[in-house]
Short mmCIF file of C-alpha atoms in Angstrom, two decimals:
data_model
loop_
_atom_site.label_atom_id
_atom_site.label_comp_id
_atom_site.label_asym_id
_atom_site.label_seq_id
_atom_site.Cartn_x
_atom_site.Cartn_y
_atom_site.Cartn_z
CA UNK A 683 54.03 69.59 3.65
CA UNK A 684 51.02 70.00 5.96
CA UNK A 685 48.80 68.24 3.41
CA UNK A 686 51.23 65.30 3.23
CA UNK A 687 51.20 65.01 7.04
CA UNK A 688 47.39 65.08 7.06
CA UNK A 689 47.25 62.36 4.41
CA UNK A 690 49.75 60.30 6.41
CA UNK A 691 47.70 60.74 9.58
CA UNK A 692 44.49 59.70 7.71
CA UNK A 693 46.16 56.63 6.22
CA UNK A 694 47.63 55.58 9.56
CA UNK A 695 44.25 55.93 11.26
CA UNK A 696 42.61 53.92 8.51
CA UNK A 697 45.22 51.17 8.83
CA UNK A 698 44.77 51.13 12.60
CA UNK A 699 41.02 50.73 12.14
CA UNK A 700 41.51 47.90 9.64
CA UNK A 701 43.97 46.17 11.95
CA UNK A 702 41.59 46.38 14.89
CA UNK A 703 38.36 45.13 13.28
CA UNK A 704 37.12 43.68 10.04
CA UNK A 705 35.00 46.02 7.93
CA UNK A 706 31.91 43.90 8.52
CA UNK A 707 32.37 44.28 12.28
CA UNK A 708 32.35 48.08 12.30
CA UNK A 709 29.36 49.37 14.29
CA UNK A 710 28.14 52.92 13.73
CA UNK A 711 26.58 54.92 16.50
CA UNK A 712 22.86 55.37 16.10
CA UNK A 713 21.69 58.99 16.05
CA UNK A 714 20.45 59.76 19.56
CA UNK A 715 17.92 62.33 18.42
CA UNK A 716 15.88 60.13 16.08
CA UNK A 717 12.33 59.38 17.23
CA UNK A 718 12.00 55.79 18.47
CA UNK A 719 9.10 53.36 18.60
CA UNK A 720 6.99 53.62 21.76
CA UNK A 721 4.57 51.50 23.77
CA UNK A 722 6.29 48.17 23.11
CA UNK A 723 4.29 45.28 24.60
CA UNK A 724 4.37 41.47 24.39
CA UNK A 725 1.91 38.63 24.59
CA UNK A 726 2.85 34.93 24.77
CA UNK A 727 0.81 32.08 23.32
CA UNK A 728 2.42 28.66 23.36
CA UNK A 729 5.89 29.20 21.94
CA UNK A 730 4.86 32.30 19.99
CA UNK A 731 5.63 35.83 21.15
CA UNK A 732 3.67 38.71 19.65
CA UNK A 733 5.20 42.19 19.85
CA UNK A 734 3.19 45.39 19.35
CA UNK A 735 4.45 48.97 19.23
CA UNK A 736 3.64 52.50 18.05
CA UNK A 737 5.60 54.27 15.33
CA UNK A 738 6.58 57.94 15.23
CA UNK A 739 5.83 60.23 12.31
CA UNK A 740 8.29 60.53 9.45
CA UNK A 741 9.44 58.60 6.40
CA UNK A 742 9.92 55.13 7.84
CA UNK A 743 11.43 52.33 5.75
CA UNK A 744 10.74 49.58 8.26
CA UNK A 745 11.42 48.06 11.65
CA UNK A 746 14.15 45.71 12.96
CA UNK A 747 13.52 43.24 15.81
CA UNK A 748 16.45 41.73 17.71
CA UNK A 749 16.29 39.07 20.43
CA UNK A 750 18.74 39.12 23.37
CA UNK A 751 21.00 41.69 21.62
CA UNK A 752 22.05 38.97 19.15
CA UNK A 753 22.25 40.50 15.67
CA UNK A 754 22.03 37.00 14.17
CA UNK A 755 18.37 36.95 15.28
CA UNK A 756 17.55 40.25 13.54
CA UNK A 757 14.27 40.34 11.63
CA UNK A 758 13.85 43.24 9.20
CA UNK A 759 10.26 44.22 8.46
CA UNK A 760 9.36 46.63 5.66
CA UNK A 761 6.93 49.55 5.94
CA UNK A 762 4.99 50.98 8.84
CA UNK A 763 4.31 47.64 10.51
CA UNK A 764 3.28 47.87 14.18
CA UNK A 765 3.14 44.23 15.30
CA UNK A 766 4.80 40.93 14.60
CA UNK A 767 4.60 37.34 15.89
CA UNK A 768 7.78 35.34 16.41
CA UNK A 769 7.26 31.57 16.38
CA UNK A 770 9.29 28.74 17.96
CA UNK A 771 10.84 30.94 20.61
CA UNK A 772 13.24 29.48 23.24
CA UNK A 773 11.43 28.15 26.29
CA UNK A 774 11.95 28.53 30.03
CA UNK A 775 14.22 31.58 29.91
CA UNK A 776 13.81 35.34 30.00
CA UNK A 777 14.02 36.88 26.54
CA UNK A 778 14.68 40.51 25.67
CA UNK A 779 13.18 41.87 22.46
CA UNK A 780 14.43 45.17 21.01
CA UNK A 781 12.64 47.14 18.29
CA UNK A 782 14.46 49.76 16.18
CA UNK A 783 12.99 52.07 13.57
CA UNK A 784 14.69 52.28 10.17
CA UNK A 785 14.21 55.58 8.34
CA UNK A 786 14.08 56.14 4.59
CA UNK A 787 17.39 58.05 4.62
CA UNK A 788 19.22 54.99 6.00
CA UNK A 789 19.42 56.08 9.63
CA UNK A 790 18.28 53.83 12.48
CA UNK A 791 16.79 54.88 15.79
CA UNK A 792 17.85 53.66 19.19
CA UNK A 793 15.98 50.59 20.29
CA UNK A 794 13.31 50.12 22.89
CA UNK A 795 13.16 46.78 24.68
CA UNK A 796 10.76 44.55 26.55
CA UNK A 797 11.15 41.21 28.34
CA UNK A 798 9.09 38.04 27.95
CA UNK A 799 9.35 34.42 29.12
CA UNK A 800 7.99 31.44 27.21
CA UNK A 801 7.14 28.68 29.70
CA UNK A 802 8.33 25.13 29.05
CA UNK A 803 5.80 23.15 27.04
CA UNK A 804 6.25 19.40 26.56
CA UNK A 805 5.73 18.64 22.85
CA UNK A 806 2.56 16.73 22.07
CA UNK A 807 1.85 14.26 19.31
CA UNK A 808 -1.47 14.13 17.52
CA UNK A 809 -3.57 11.43 15.86
CA UNK A 810 -6.19 12.46 13.31
CA UNK A 811 -9.34 10.82 14.64
CA UNK A 812 -12.24 10.66 12.19
CA UNK A 813 -14.72 8.94 14.51
CA UNK A 814 -16.32 9.81 17.84
CA UNK A 815 -13.75 7.61 19.62
CA UNK A 816 -10.97 5.15 18.89
CA UNK A 817 -13.36 2.24 19.44
CA UNK A 818 -15.76 3.70 16.87
CA UNK A 819 -13.26 3.54 13.99
CA UNK A 820 -14.46 1.24 11.17
CA UNK A 821 -11.44 -1.11 10.93
CA UNK A 822 -9.80 -3.36 13.51
CA UNK A 823 -6.28 -2.17 12.61
CA UNK A 824 -7.23 1.49 12.88
CA UNK A 825 -8.90 0.81 16.23
CA UNK A 826 -5.83 -1.02 17.54
CA UNK A 827 -3.49 1.78 16.40
CA UNK A 828 -5.62 4.55 17.90
CA UNK A 829 -6.14 2.70 21.17
CA UNK A 830 -2.39 2.14 21.55
CA UNK A 831 -1.75 5.81 20.72
CA UNK A 832 -4.14 6.92 23.45
CA UNK A 833 -1.94 5.21 26.06
CA UNK A 834 1.20 7.15 25.08
CA UNK A 835 2.55 10.16 26.96
CA UNK A 836 1.57 13.61 25.63
CA UNK A 837 -0.70 12.01 23.02
CA UNK A 838 -3.84 13.81 21.89
CA UNK A 839 -6.56 13.03 19.37
CA UNK A 840 -7.26 15.76 16.81
CA UNK A 841 -10.49 16.05 14.84
CA UNK A 842 -10.80 17.45 11.34
CA UNK A 843 -12.50 20.58 12.72
CA UNK A 844 -9.53 21.16 15.08
CA UNK A 845 -6.79 20.76 12.46
CA UNK A 846 -6.69 24.39 11.43
CA UNK A 847 -6.01 25.48 15.02
CA UNK A 848 -3.13 23.07 15.74
CA UNK A 849 0.11 24.88 16.59
CA UNK A 850 3.13 22.93 15.23
CA UNK A 851 5.28 24.37 18.02
CA UNK A 852 3.10 22.58 20.57
CA UNK A 853 2.11 19.56 18.48
CA UNK A 854 5.01 18.97 16.08
CA UNK A 855 3.69 15.67 14.66
CA UNK A 856 0.32 14.30 13.55
CA UNK A 857 -0.22 10.63 12.71
CA UNK A 858 -2.71 9.60 10.03
CA UNK A 859 -3.45 5.88 9.80
CA UNK A 860 -5.84 4.54 7.12
CA UNK A 861 -6.18 0.75 6.80
CA UNK A 862 -9.56 -0.38 5.48
CA UNK A 863 -10.18 -3.57 3.55
CA UNK A 864 -11.47 -3.05 -0.01
CA UNK A 865 -10.43 0.60 -0.28
CA UNK A 866 -9.66 1.33 -3.98
CA UNK A 867 -6.20 2.61 -4.95
CA UNK A 868 -5.68 6.36 -5.41
CA UNK A 869 -5.69 9.22 -2.92
CA UNK A 870 -8.92 10.50 -4.45
CA UNK A 871 -10.57 7.27 -3.23
CA UNK A 872 -9.57 7.71 0.41
CA UNK A 873 -12.47 8.30 2.85
CA UNK A 874 -13.98 11.74 2.33
CA UNK A 875 -13.01 13.06 5.76
CA UNK A 876 -9.30 12.66 4.90
CA UNK A 877 -9.44 14.37 1.49
CA UNK A 878 -11.97 17.14 1.99
CA UNK A 879 -10.82 20.64 1.12
CA UNK A 880 -11.02 21.53 4.81
CA UNK A 881 -8.72 18.66 5.81
CA UNK A 882 -6.16 19.05 3.03
CA UNK A 883 -5.94 22.83 3.40
CA UNK A 884 -5.45 22.50 7.17
CA UNK A 885 -2.78 19.80 6.77
CA UNK A 886 -0.96 21.86 4.14
CA UNK A 887 -0.94 24.91 6.40
CA UNK A 888 0.18 22.81 9.37
CA UNK A 889 3.02 21.32 7.33
CA UNK A 890 4.01 24.68 5.80
CA UNK A 891 4.38 26.07 9.34
CA UNK A 892 6.84 23.32 10.24
CA UNK A 893 4.46 20.55 11.35
CA UNK A 894 5.50 16.94 10.64
CA UNK A 895 3.33 14.06 9.47
CA UNK A 896 3.38 10.30 9.92
CA UNK A 897 1.35 8.65 7.14
CA UNK A 898 0.81 4.91 7.48
CA UNK A 899 -0.69 2.17 5.29
CA UNK A 900 -3.13 3.67 2.74
CA UNK A 901 -2.45 7.17 4.10
CA UNK A 902 0.90 7.12 2.25
CA UNK A 903 -1.16 8.24 -0.77
CA UNK A 904 -1.66 11.62 0.91
CA UNK A 905 1.95 12.40 0.01
CA UNK A 906 0.57 13.42 -3.40
CA UNK A 907 -2.04 16.10 -2.49
CA UNK A 908 0.16 17.33 0.37
CA UNK A 909 3.08 17.96 -2.00
CA UNK A 910 5.72 15.48 -0.81
CA UNK A 911 5.75 13.72 -4.18
CA UNK A 912 4.54 14.91 -7.59
CA UNK A 913 1.28 13.68 -9.11
CA UNK A 914 3.11 11.17 -11.31
CA UNK A 915 4.83 9.51 -8.34
CA UNK A 916 1.88 8.23 -6.34
CA UNK A 917 2.28 4.80 -4.69
CA UNK A 918 1.41 2.09 -7.23
CA UNK A 919 2.19 -1.15 -5.35
CA UNK A 920 -1.15 -1.71 -3.68
CA UNK A 921 -3.14 -4.43 -1.96
CA UNK A 922 -6.48 -4.11 -0.18
CA UNK A 923 -7.76 -7.66 0.20
CA UNK A 924 -8.61 -9.90 3.12
CA UNK A 925 -5.22 -11.61 2.97
CA UNK A 926 -4.67 -15.17 4.14
CA UNK A 927 -2.79 -17.63 6.30
CA UNK A 928 0.99 -18.04 6.28
CA UNK A 929 3.68 -19.82 8.29
CA UNK A 930 6.57 -17.41 7.67
CA UNK A 931 7.40 -14.15 9.43
CA UNK A 932 6.77 -10.88 7.62
CA UNK A 933 9.77 -8.61 7.97
CA UNK A 934 11.05 -5.33 6.54
CA UNK A 935 14.60 -4.85 5.28
CA UNK A 936 16.66 -1.72 6.09
CA UNK A 937 19.62 -3.08 4.05
CA UNK A 938 19.16 -1.74 0.51
CA UNK A 939 21.40 -3.39 -2.09
CA UNK A 940 22.00 -6.68 -3.85
CA UNK A 941 25.24 -7.62 -2.09
CA UNK A 942 26.52 -6.26 1.20
CA UNK A 943 30.18 -6.54 0.15
CA UNK A 944 30.15 -6.41 -3.65
CA UNK A 945 31.67 -3.02 -4.43
CA UNK A 946 31.60 -3.74 -8.16
CA UNK A 947 27.81 -3.88 -8.22
CA UNK A 948 26.07 -1.23 -10.29
CA UNK A 949 23.72 -0.75 -7.35
CA UNK A 950 24.79 1.01 -4.21
CA UNK A 951 24.46 -0.60 -0.81
CA UNK A 952 22.62 1.55 1.70
CA UNK A 953 22.50 0.43 5.32
CA UNK A 954 19.64 2.30 6.96
CA UNK A 955 19.49 0.13 10.09
CA UNK A 956 21.26 2.91 12.02
CA UNK A 957 18.31 5.27 11.59
CA UNK A 958 16.53 6.51 14.70
CA UNK A 959 13.27 4.79 13.76
CA UNK A 960 14.89 1.38 14.40
CA UNK A 961 16.28 2.28 17.83
CA UNK A 962 15.71 -0.45 20.41
CA UNK A 963 14.60 -3.05 17.86
CA UNK A 964 16.66 -6.24 17.63
CA UNK A 965 17.26 -7.13 14.00
CA UNK A 966 16.74 -10.81 13.31
CA UNK A 967 16.66 -13.31 10.45
CA UNK A 968 13.66 -15.53 11.28
CA UNK A 969 13.23 -16.64 7.63
CA UNK A 970 16.91 -17.53 7.08
CA UNK A 971 17.42 -14.97 4.32
CA UNK A 972 21.06 -14.61 5.26
CA UNK A 973 20.78 -11.04 6.49
CA UNK A 974 19.18 -9.24 9.41
CA UNK A 975 15.70 -7.77 9.15
CA UNK A 976 13.01 -6.15 11.29
CA UNK A 977 10.24 -8.70 11.98
CA UNK A 978 6.81 -7.12 12.38
CA UNK A 979 4.18 -9.87 12.15
CA UNK A 980 4.39 -13.58 12.85
CA UNK A 981 2.70 -16.68 11.37
CA UNK A 982 -1.05 -16.65 11.03
CA UNK A 983 -3.51 -14.54 9.08
CA UNK A 984 -2.07 -11.36 7.45
CA UNK A 985 -4.00 -8.83 5.35
CA UNK A 986 -1.21 -7.95 2.86
CA UNK A 987 -2.08 -4.25 2.63
CA UNK A 988 0.83 -2.74 0.74
CA UNK A 989 0.73 0.88 -0.37
CA UNK A 990 4.21 1.86 -1.51
CA UNK A 991 6.47 2.89 -4.38
CA UNK A 992 8.01 0.75 -7.12
CA UNK A 993 11.30 2.57 -7.69
CA UNK A 994 11.92 0.75 -10.98
CA UNK A 995 9.14 2.80 -12.58
CA UNK A 996 11.25 5.96 -12.36
CA UNK A 997 14.51 4.41 -13.55
CA UNK A 998 18.01 5.43 -12.55
CA UNK A 999 18.02 8.86 -14.18
CA UNK A 1000 21.53 10.23 -13.78
CA UNK A 1001 22.02 8.38 -10.47
CA UNK A 1002 23.73 5.10 -9.66
CA UNK A 1003 20.54 3.13 -9.04
CA UNK A 1004 16.77 3.40 -8.77
CA UNK A 1005 16.75 3.88 -4.99
CA UNK A 1006 19.07 6.87 -5.17
CA UNK A 1007 17.12 8.31 -8.10
CA UNK A 1008 13.86 8.04 -6.11
CA UNK A 1009 15.50 9.79 -3.16
CA UNK A 1010 16.79 12.64 -5.35
CA UNK A 1011 13.45 13.08 -7.12
CA UNK A 1012 11.50 13.19 -3.85
CA UNK A 1013 14.04 14.76 -1.44
CA UNK A 1014 13.87 11.71 0.77
CA UNK A 1015 15.67 8.72 2.28
CA UNK A 1016 14.34 5.21 1.79
CA UNK A 1017 14.57 3.42 5.15
CA UNK A 1018 13.23 -0.04 4.33
CA UNK A 1019 11.94 -2.30 1.57
CA UNK A 1020 10.20 -5.69 1.51
CA UNK A 1021 11.97 -8.12 3.81
CA UNK A 1022 12.72 -10.73 1.15
CA UNK A 1023 14.13 -8.20 -1.32
CA UNK A 1024 17.89 -7.75 -1.50
CA UNK A 1025 18.10 -5.70 -4.68
CA UNK A 1026 16.62 -2.25 -5.28
CA UNK A 1027 12.91 -2.62 -5.73
CA UNK A 1028 10.33 -0.88 -3.56
CA UNK A 1029 10.38 2.09 -1.20
CA UNK A 1030 8.17 0.99 1.67
CA UNK A 1031 9.32 3.13 4.61
CA UNK A 1032 10.41 6.60 3.49
CA UNK A 1033 11.64 9.69 5.32
CA UNK A 1034 10.71 12.79 3.31
CA UNK A 1035 12.88 15.72 4.37
CA UNK A 1036 11.61 19.18 5.26
CA UNK A 1037 11.70 21.98 2.69
CA UNK A 1038 10.79 25.70 2.86
CA UNK A 1039 7.29 24.59 1.78
CA UNK A 1040 6.60 21.76 4.23
CA UNK A 1041 7.82 19.93 7.31
CA UNK A 1042 9.05 16.34 7.51
CA UNK A 1043 6.97 13.31 6.63
CA UNK A 1044 7.54 9.62 7.31
CA UNK A 1045 5.47 7.27 5.14
CA UNK A 1046 5.00 3.59 6.04
CA UNK A 1047 3.36 1.48 3.35
CA UNK A 1048 4.69 -2.03 4.00
CA UNK A 1049 2.08 -4.78 4.56
CA UNK A 1050 4.09 -6.24 7.44
CA UNK A 1051 3.05 -3.15 9.42
CA UNK A 1052 -0.31 -4.43 10.63
CA UNK A 1053 -1.75 -3.27 13.93
CA UNK A 1054 -4.09 -6.17 14.65
CA UNK A 1055 -3.33 -9.70 13.47
CA UNK A 1056 -6.71 -11.25 12.68
CA UNK A 1057 -5.72 -14.77 13.72
CA UNK A 1058 -4.74 -13.76 17.20
CA UNK A 1059 -1.68 -12.63 19.10
CA UNK A 1060 1.16 -11.22 16.96
CA UNK A 1061 4.43 -12.41 18.49
CA UNK A 1062 6.14 -9.32 17.04
CA UNK A 1063 3.55 -6.77 18.14
CA UNK A 1064 6.15 -5.12 20.37
CA UNK A 1065 8.26 -4.29 17.30
CA UNK A 1066 5.26 -2.62 15.65
CA UNK A 1067 4.81 -0.49 18.75
CA UNK A 1068 8.51 0.38 19.17
CA UNK A 1069 8.83 1.29 15.49
CA UNK A 1070 5.77 3.55 15.70
CA UNK A 1071 6.93 5.21 18.91
CA UNK A 1072 10.35 5.81 17.36
CA UNK A 1073 8.83 7.38 14.25
CA UNK A 1074 6.65 9.71 16.32
CA UNK A 1075 9.58 10.64 18.57
CA UNK A 1076 11.78 11.25 15.53
CA UNK A 1077 9.22 13.60 14.03
CA UNK A 1078 8.49 15.22 17.40
#
């Protein structure tokens, strides 16, 4: 009878425990007599916090770091590690970091804690400058782009030698603009300073650590060596000539699809005009196409420097249309095509999404995006500037 009562008491206690908390919420007391870490210190650099500590003797499986007593922030490190750097930490607030020692038998020591504050840092945007100054760049469009960039808030030029030291937490976006007449197609033919091992390795590391890239005009080809598209999906629609005179307006089209209202079409209709990169730009129809577009360069001399993707090359695959197939193959969103094109043809402005291997990338390869109109004042220059500022802000 006593055994039955004991069983009943055990079952009732168990039920009471289950009714009070879910199993995953049960917290076990940490043994008070286990040796803890000692000498916990912090150092702050930018938005990174480095913790250092000493470990006791014994069979240690690893260390757990928790920020502000929030178990969702827990980082579990294996082995007898005695320091760790936490990136992208919250700014302008006091943070408490706790370090606990995990022993090989499954027990965990009490934690020791230390406080740190990451000061507020306004995010910067970078421009990869491959000359001694913006005015020393070899092309008029590159000079115009760099000189405009220099007037923007929190803008900073970055040289190739500085790339490896750029902290993505402080400079979350770098712009690379390459627009030189006569440059042959293919990323291997880009100027040496952009494709050196030093440059590409630094850009890959920057991107892998969460840095974002804006690649414009011929720089869209860098999407290949930097891993945003595979080798067999390099831009193939290319023009590098002197261009010529024209009386129309060159526009880009964020409305992708043959018919805005034809639901029976085999092609999907994708309206990308809502995207943040078009914020503050008034869509117009200066060429009477019958739909709204983003005008970028007016009548006069235009260089016609396209460097973009022909989506028809890759087919539809198992998707509804070639645009959607391109997006699936490259983990991206096509934001605009040639202004006069209503069906699915080219991907000229593309937003490549972040992955565990790299940050975001926006690639602009449409010829209408020209920074200095050779024949004089571009009546749509303001749209070029707003679009660029929006792209940099979006990536920042």
